[in-house]
Amino acid sequence: MTDALGWRRKFGVIAPSTNTIVEPDFYAMTVPGVTAHFSRIHIRNQDLSSDDQFENLLVQIRGEIGFACERVLTAEPDYMVMGMSAETFWGGVEGNREFVRQINGITGLDVATGAEACERALKLYGARRIGVVTPYQPIGDANVVRFFGEIGFEVTKIEGLKCPTAVSIAHVTEDELRRAILAVDGPEVDAIVQCGTNLSMVRLADEAERWLGKPVIAINAATWWMALRENGIREKVYGAGSLLREY
């Protein structure tokens, strides 16, 4: 027997309790027969106003993520999708691998992470030098730069928006994001990557590719693309960037 709505695949999605963007983004990019089932990591202190507070958020995530995985397993998903990105970049390549091993160990399922999705997308585009936009404090930006450097990409410019709380990430406007995109762009930049799943960037990234004539990768679009393609779902999705439309 198959699920009445998720008859092709059911995705178990893990996201922080403070995140208000990734869930509607994933729902907007879904295709017939694929469903997303969210489980929330309880964030008790959402202060991100300093490097220390930013690290404290990750401590909370690490303490709660196992419970979130166990809850979503009761829906019997076929595959796991990470609706958060900072933890997937933390500690560089080996940090990402250890994170994937942890989720696989808990759930027994394969998993799409934002970091790996961005790596796959950049390789498809043949990009080498990238500009990056994040909502993070400097310590978060440093881990993003480390991850991309270890997989062979040069971050030429990075714009960390230093959002003061986890919820406030979702308050960043398109005008602010547009300025950030332009700040990290340049003739030497092959592609632009946006990190932070609570930044609302999917629609803007799709538009920005037309202004700039180069790939602009919104992390929610990349992560969803990886999840679909890993599961043999080949449909094109429009309005979310060239990655889902063309690859």
Short mmCIF file of C-alpha atoms in Angstrom, two decimals:
data_model
loop_
_atom_site.label_atom_id
_atom_site.label_comp_id
_atom_site.label_asym_id
_atom_site.label_seq_id
_atom_site.Cartn_x
_atom_site.Cartn_y
_atom_site.Cartn_z
CA MET A 1 0.00 0.00 0.00
CA THR A 2 1.17 3.55 -0.74
CA ASP A 3 0.23 6.86 0.83
CA ALA A 4 -2.80 8.49 -0.78
CA LEU A 5 -0.98 11.79 -1.40
CA GLY A 6 2.69 10.84 -1.05
CA TRP A 7 2.39 7.89 -3.38
CA ARG A 8 5.79 8.55 -4.95
CA ARG A 9 7.80 9.72 -1.94
CA LYS A 10 7.24 10.99 1.57
CA PHE A 11 10.00 13.28 2.79
CA GLY A 12 10.69 13.71 6.49
CA VAL A 13 11.89 17.28 7.02
CA ILE A 14 13.73 18.58 10.07
CA ALA A 15 13.64 22.32 10.78
CA PRO A 16 14.15 24.63 13.76
CA SER A 17 10.96 25.63 15.57
CA THR A 18 11.78 29.27 14.78
CA ASN A 19 11.87 28.80 11.00
CA THR A 20 8.84 30.21 9.14
CA ILE A 21 10.20 30.18 5.57
CA VAL A 22 11.47 26.71 4.68
CA GLU A 23 8.14 24.92 5.17
CA PRO A 24 6.10 27.10 2.79
CA ASP A 25 9.05 27.14 0.38
CA PHE A 26 9.17 23.35 0.21
CA TYR A 27 5.40 23.10 -0.18
CA ALA A 28 5.49 25.64 -3.02
CA MET A 29 8.10 23.57 -4.89
CA THR A 30 6.53 20.15 -4.47
CA VAL A 31 5.20 18.03 -7.32
CA PRO A 32 2.30 15.54 -7.49
CA GLY A 33 2.86 12.41 -5.46
CA VAL A 34 5.56 13.92 -3.22
CA THR A 35 4.78 15.17 0.29
CA ALA A 36 6.85 16.86 3.00
CA HIS A 37 6.28 16.09 6.68
CA PHE A 38 7.89 18.49 9.12
CA SER A 39 9.32 17.85 12.55
CA ARG A 40 10.54 20.79 14.60
CA ILE A 41 13.71 21.16 16.67
CA HIS A 42 12.74 23.06 19.82
CA ILE A 43 14.75 26.29 19.99
CA ARG A 44 14.42 27.68 23.51
CA ASN A 45 16.81 30.62 23.10
CA GLN A 46 16.75 32.22 19.66
CA ASP A 47 19.34 34.95 20.38
CA LEU A 48 21.87 35.16 17.50
CA SER A 49 23.36 38.54 18.39
CA SER A 50 26.98 37.36 18.75
CA ASP A 51 29.27 34.52 17.74
CA ASP A 52 28.78 32.89 21.15
CA GLN A 53 25.01 33.08 20.88
CA PHE A 54 25.14 31.73 17.34
CA GLU A 55 27.09 28.72 18.57
CA ASN A 56 24.56 28.29 21.36
CA LEU A 57 21.84 27.86 18.75
CA LEU A 58 23.78 24.94 17.28
CA VAL A 59 24.20 23.43 20.75
CA GLN A 60 20.40 23.50 21.09
CA ILE A 61 19.98 21.90 17.66
CA ARG A 62 22.41 19.10 18.49
CA GLY A 63 20.60 18.36 21.74
CA GLU A 64 17.16 18.21 20.14
CA ILE A 65 17.65 16.89 16.61
CA GLY A 66 17.47 13.23 17.59
CA PHE A 67 14.02 13.72 19.12
CA ALA A 68 12.84 15.57 16.00
CA CYS A 69 14.03 12.70 13.81
CA GLU A 70 12.32 10.11 15.97
CA ARG A 71 9.02 12.02 15.82
CA VAL A 72 9.00 12.32 12.03
CA LEU A 73 9.85 8.63 11.65
CA THR A 74 6.38 7.82 12.97
CA ALA A 75 5.03 9.10 9.61
CA GLU A 76 7.18 6.44 7.89
CA PRO A 77 9.03 8.74 5.47
CA ASP A 78 11.13 7.40 2.62
CA TYR A 79 13.87 10.03 2.76
CA MET A 80 15.13 12.82 5.03
CA VAL A 81 15.55 16.49 4.11
CA MET A 82 17.30 19.04 6.29
CA GLY A 83 15.32 22.27 6.52
CA MET A 84 18.27 24.05 8.15
CA SER A 85 21.69 24.88 6.79
CA ALA A 86 24.20 26.22 9.35
CA GLU A 87 24.76 22.84 10.96
CA THR A 88 25.38 21.24 7.54
CA PHE A 89 28.30 23.62 6.85
CA TRP A 90 29.77 23.50 10.35
CA GLY A 91 33.19 21.92 10.59
CA GLY A 92 33.77 21.88 6.85
CA VAL A 93 33.51 18.76 4.73
CA GLU A 94 34.07 16.33 7.57
CA GLY A 95 31.51 18.15 9.71
CA ASN A 96 28.94 17.71 6.97
CA ARG A 97 29.79 14.04 6.56
CA GLU A 98 29.47 13.44 10.28
CA PHE A 99 26.12 15.22 10.31
CA VAL A 100 24.84 13.01 7.48
CA ARG A 101 26.11 9.91 9.31
CA GLN A 102 24.27 11.04 12.45
CA ILE A 103 20.94 11.49 10.66
CA ASN A 104 21.36 8.22 8.78
CA GLY A 105 22.20 6.44 12.04
CA ILE A 106 19.05 7.72 13.71
CA THR A 107 16.67 7.24 10.80
CA GLY A 108 18.23 4.61 8.56
CA LEU A 109 17.41 6.91 5.62
CA ASP A 110 19.41 8.91 3.10
CA VAL A 111 19.39 12.66 3.61
CA ALA A 112 19.61 15.86 1.59
CA THR A 113 21.60 18.68 3.21
CA GLY A 114 21.95 22.26 2.05
CA ALA A 115 25.73 22.08 1.98
CA GLU A 116 25.86 19.00 -0.26
CA ALA A 117 23.06 20.34 -2.46
CA CYS A 118 25.01 23.55 -3.08
CA GLU A 119 28.13 21.54 -3.90
CA ARG A 120 26.25 19.47 -6.48
CA ALA A 121 24.62 22.53 -8.00
CA LEU A 122 27.87 24.47 -8.33
CA LYS A 123 29.54 21.51 -10.03
CA LEU A 124 26.65 21.25 -12.49
CA TYR A 125 27.05 24.94 -13.35
CA GLY A 126 30.83 24.62 -13.67
CA ALA A 127 31.32 27.46 -11.17
CA ARG A 128 34.57 27.97 -9.31
CA ARG A 129 34.44 31.46 -7.80
CA ILE A 130 31.34 32.32 -5.80
CA GLY A 131 29.71 35.13 -3.86
CA VAL A 132 27.75 34.12 -0.75
CA VAL A 133 24.90 35.73 1.18
CA THR A 134 24.04 34.52 4.70
CA PRO A 135 22.02 35.67 7.71
CA TYR A 136 24.87 34.59 9.98
CA GLN A 137 27.33 36.08 12.41
CA PRO A 138 31.05 35.99 11.42
CA ILE A 139 31.58 32.55 12.96
CA GLY A 140 28.86 31.12 10.73
CA ASP A 141 30.32 32.81 7.66
CA ALA A 142 33.75 31.39 8.49
CA ASN A 143 32.36 27.85 8.48
CA VAL A 144 30.62 28.44 5.15
CA VAL A 145 33.86 29.72 3.61
CA ARG A 146 35.73 26.74 5.06
CA PHE A 147 33.27 24.21 3.60
CA PHE A 148 33.34 25.70 0.13
CA GLY A 149 37.12 26.06 0.21
CA GLU A 150 37.57 22.42 1.14
CA ILE A 151 35.47 21.27 -1.83
CA GLY A 152 37.37 23.46 -4.29
CA PHE A 153 35.37 26.69 -4.54
CA GLU A 154 36.74 30.15 -3.83
CA VAL A 155 34.44 32.48 -1.92
CA THR A 156 35.44 35.84 -3.37
CA LYS A 157 32.92 37.83 -1.31
CA ILE A 158 30.56 37.02 1.55
CA GLU A 159 27.82 39.18 3.01
CA GLY A 160 26.70 38.08 6.47
CA LEU A 161 23.56 39.94 7.52
CA LYS A 162 24.09 39.27 11.25
CA CYS A 163 20.41 38.79 12.02
CA PRO A 164 19.91 39.28 15.78
CA THR A 165 17.48 36.40 16.38
CA ALA A 166 16.49 33.19 14.63
CA VAL A 167 12.99 34.47 13.86
CA SER A 168 14.28 37.82 12.57
CA ILE A 169 16.02 36.06 9.69
CA ALA A 170 12.59 35.72 8.09
CA HIS A 171 12.07 39.50 8.40
CA VAL A 172 14.84 40.34 5.91
CA THR A 173 13.20 42.10 2.96
CA GLU A 174 13.72 41.53 -0.74
CA ASP A 175 15.29 44.98 -0.97
CA GLU A 176 17.87 44.02 1.66
CA LEU A 177 18.56 40.73 -0.09
CA ARG A 178 18.84 42.45 -3.45
CA ARG A 179 21.50 44.78 -2.02
CA ALA A 180 23.33 41.80 -0.54
CA ILE A 181 23.31 39.95 -3.87
CA LEU A 182 24.75 42.97 -5.65
CA ALA A 183 27.36 43.40 -2.90
CA VAL A 184 28.79 39.91 -3.49
CA ASP A 185 28.53 39.97 -7.27
CA GLY A 186 31.28 40.99 -9.67
CA PRO A 187 32.77 40.06 -13.03
CA GLU A 188 34.98 37.48 -11.33
CA VAL A 189 32.01 35.72 -9.68
CA ASP A 190 30.67 32.62 -11.47
CA ALA A 191 27.66 32.05 -9.21
CA ILE A 192 25.99 33.35 -6.09
CA VAL A 193 24.90 31.12 -3.21
CA GLN A 194 22.47 32.03 -0.44
CA CYS A 195 22.67 30.14 2.85
CA GLY A 196 20.18 30.15 5.72
CA THR A 197 16.88 28.35 5.20
CA ASN A 198 14.88 31.04 7.03
CA LEU A 199 15.85 33.70 4.47
CA SER A 200 13.11 34.10 1.89
CA MET A 201 15.18 33.97 -1.27
CA VAL A 202 13.72 31.41 -3.69
CA ARG A 203 11.63 33.82 -5.77
CA LEU A 204 14.26 36.56 -5.70
CA ALA A 205 17.01 34.15 -6.78
CA ASP A 206 14.92 33.16 -9.80
CA GLU A 207 14.61 36.83 -10.76
CA ALA A 208 18.25 37.65 -10.01
CA GLU A 209 19.48 35.03 -12.46
CA ARG A 210 17.86 37.09 -15.20
CA TRP A 211 19.41 40.38 -14.01
CA LEU A 212 22.89 38.97 -13.57
CA GLY A 213 23.08 36.32 -16.27
CA LYS A 214 24.57 33.76 -13.87
CA PRO A 215 23.35 31.11 -11.40
CA VAL A 216 21.89 32.37 -8.13
CA ILE A 217 21.35 29.40 -5.83
CA ALA A 218 18.79 29.75 -3.05
CA ILE A 219 19.54 27.04 -0.51
CA ASN A 220 15.92 25.95 -0.08
CA ALA A 221 15.60 25.43 -3.82
CA ALA A 222 18.90 23.54 -3.97
CA THR A 223 18.02 21.27 -1.06
CA TRP A 224 14.59 20.45 -2.50
CA TRP A 225 16.15 19.86 -5.92
CA MET A 226 18.62 17.38 -4.41
CA ALA A 227 15.82 15.56 -2.58
CA LEU A 228 13.68 15.24 -5.70
CA ARG A 229 16.48 14.16 -8.03
CA GLU A 230 17.96 11.69 -5.53
CA ASN A 231 14.57 10.01 -5.49
CA GLY A 232 14.13 9.84 -9.25
CA ILE A 233 11.65 12.72 -9.40
CA ARG A 234 12.54 14.56 -12.62
CA GLU A 235 9.73 17.10 -13.03
CA LYS A 236 10.66 20.68 -13.74
CA VAL A 237 9.62 23.27 -11.17
CA TYR A 238 9.15 26.85 -12.35
CA GLY A 239 9.68 30.08 -10.42
CA ALA A 240 12.40 28.68 -8.17
CA GLY A 241 15.52 29.18 -10.29
CA SER A 242 17.26 27.46 -13.16
CA LEU A 243 18.36 24.49 -11.06
CA LEU A 244 14.84 23.08 -10.66
CA ARG A 245 13.79 24.27 -14.08
CA GLU A 246 16.66 22.91 -16.16
CA TYR A 247 18.44 20.13 -14.25
#
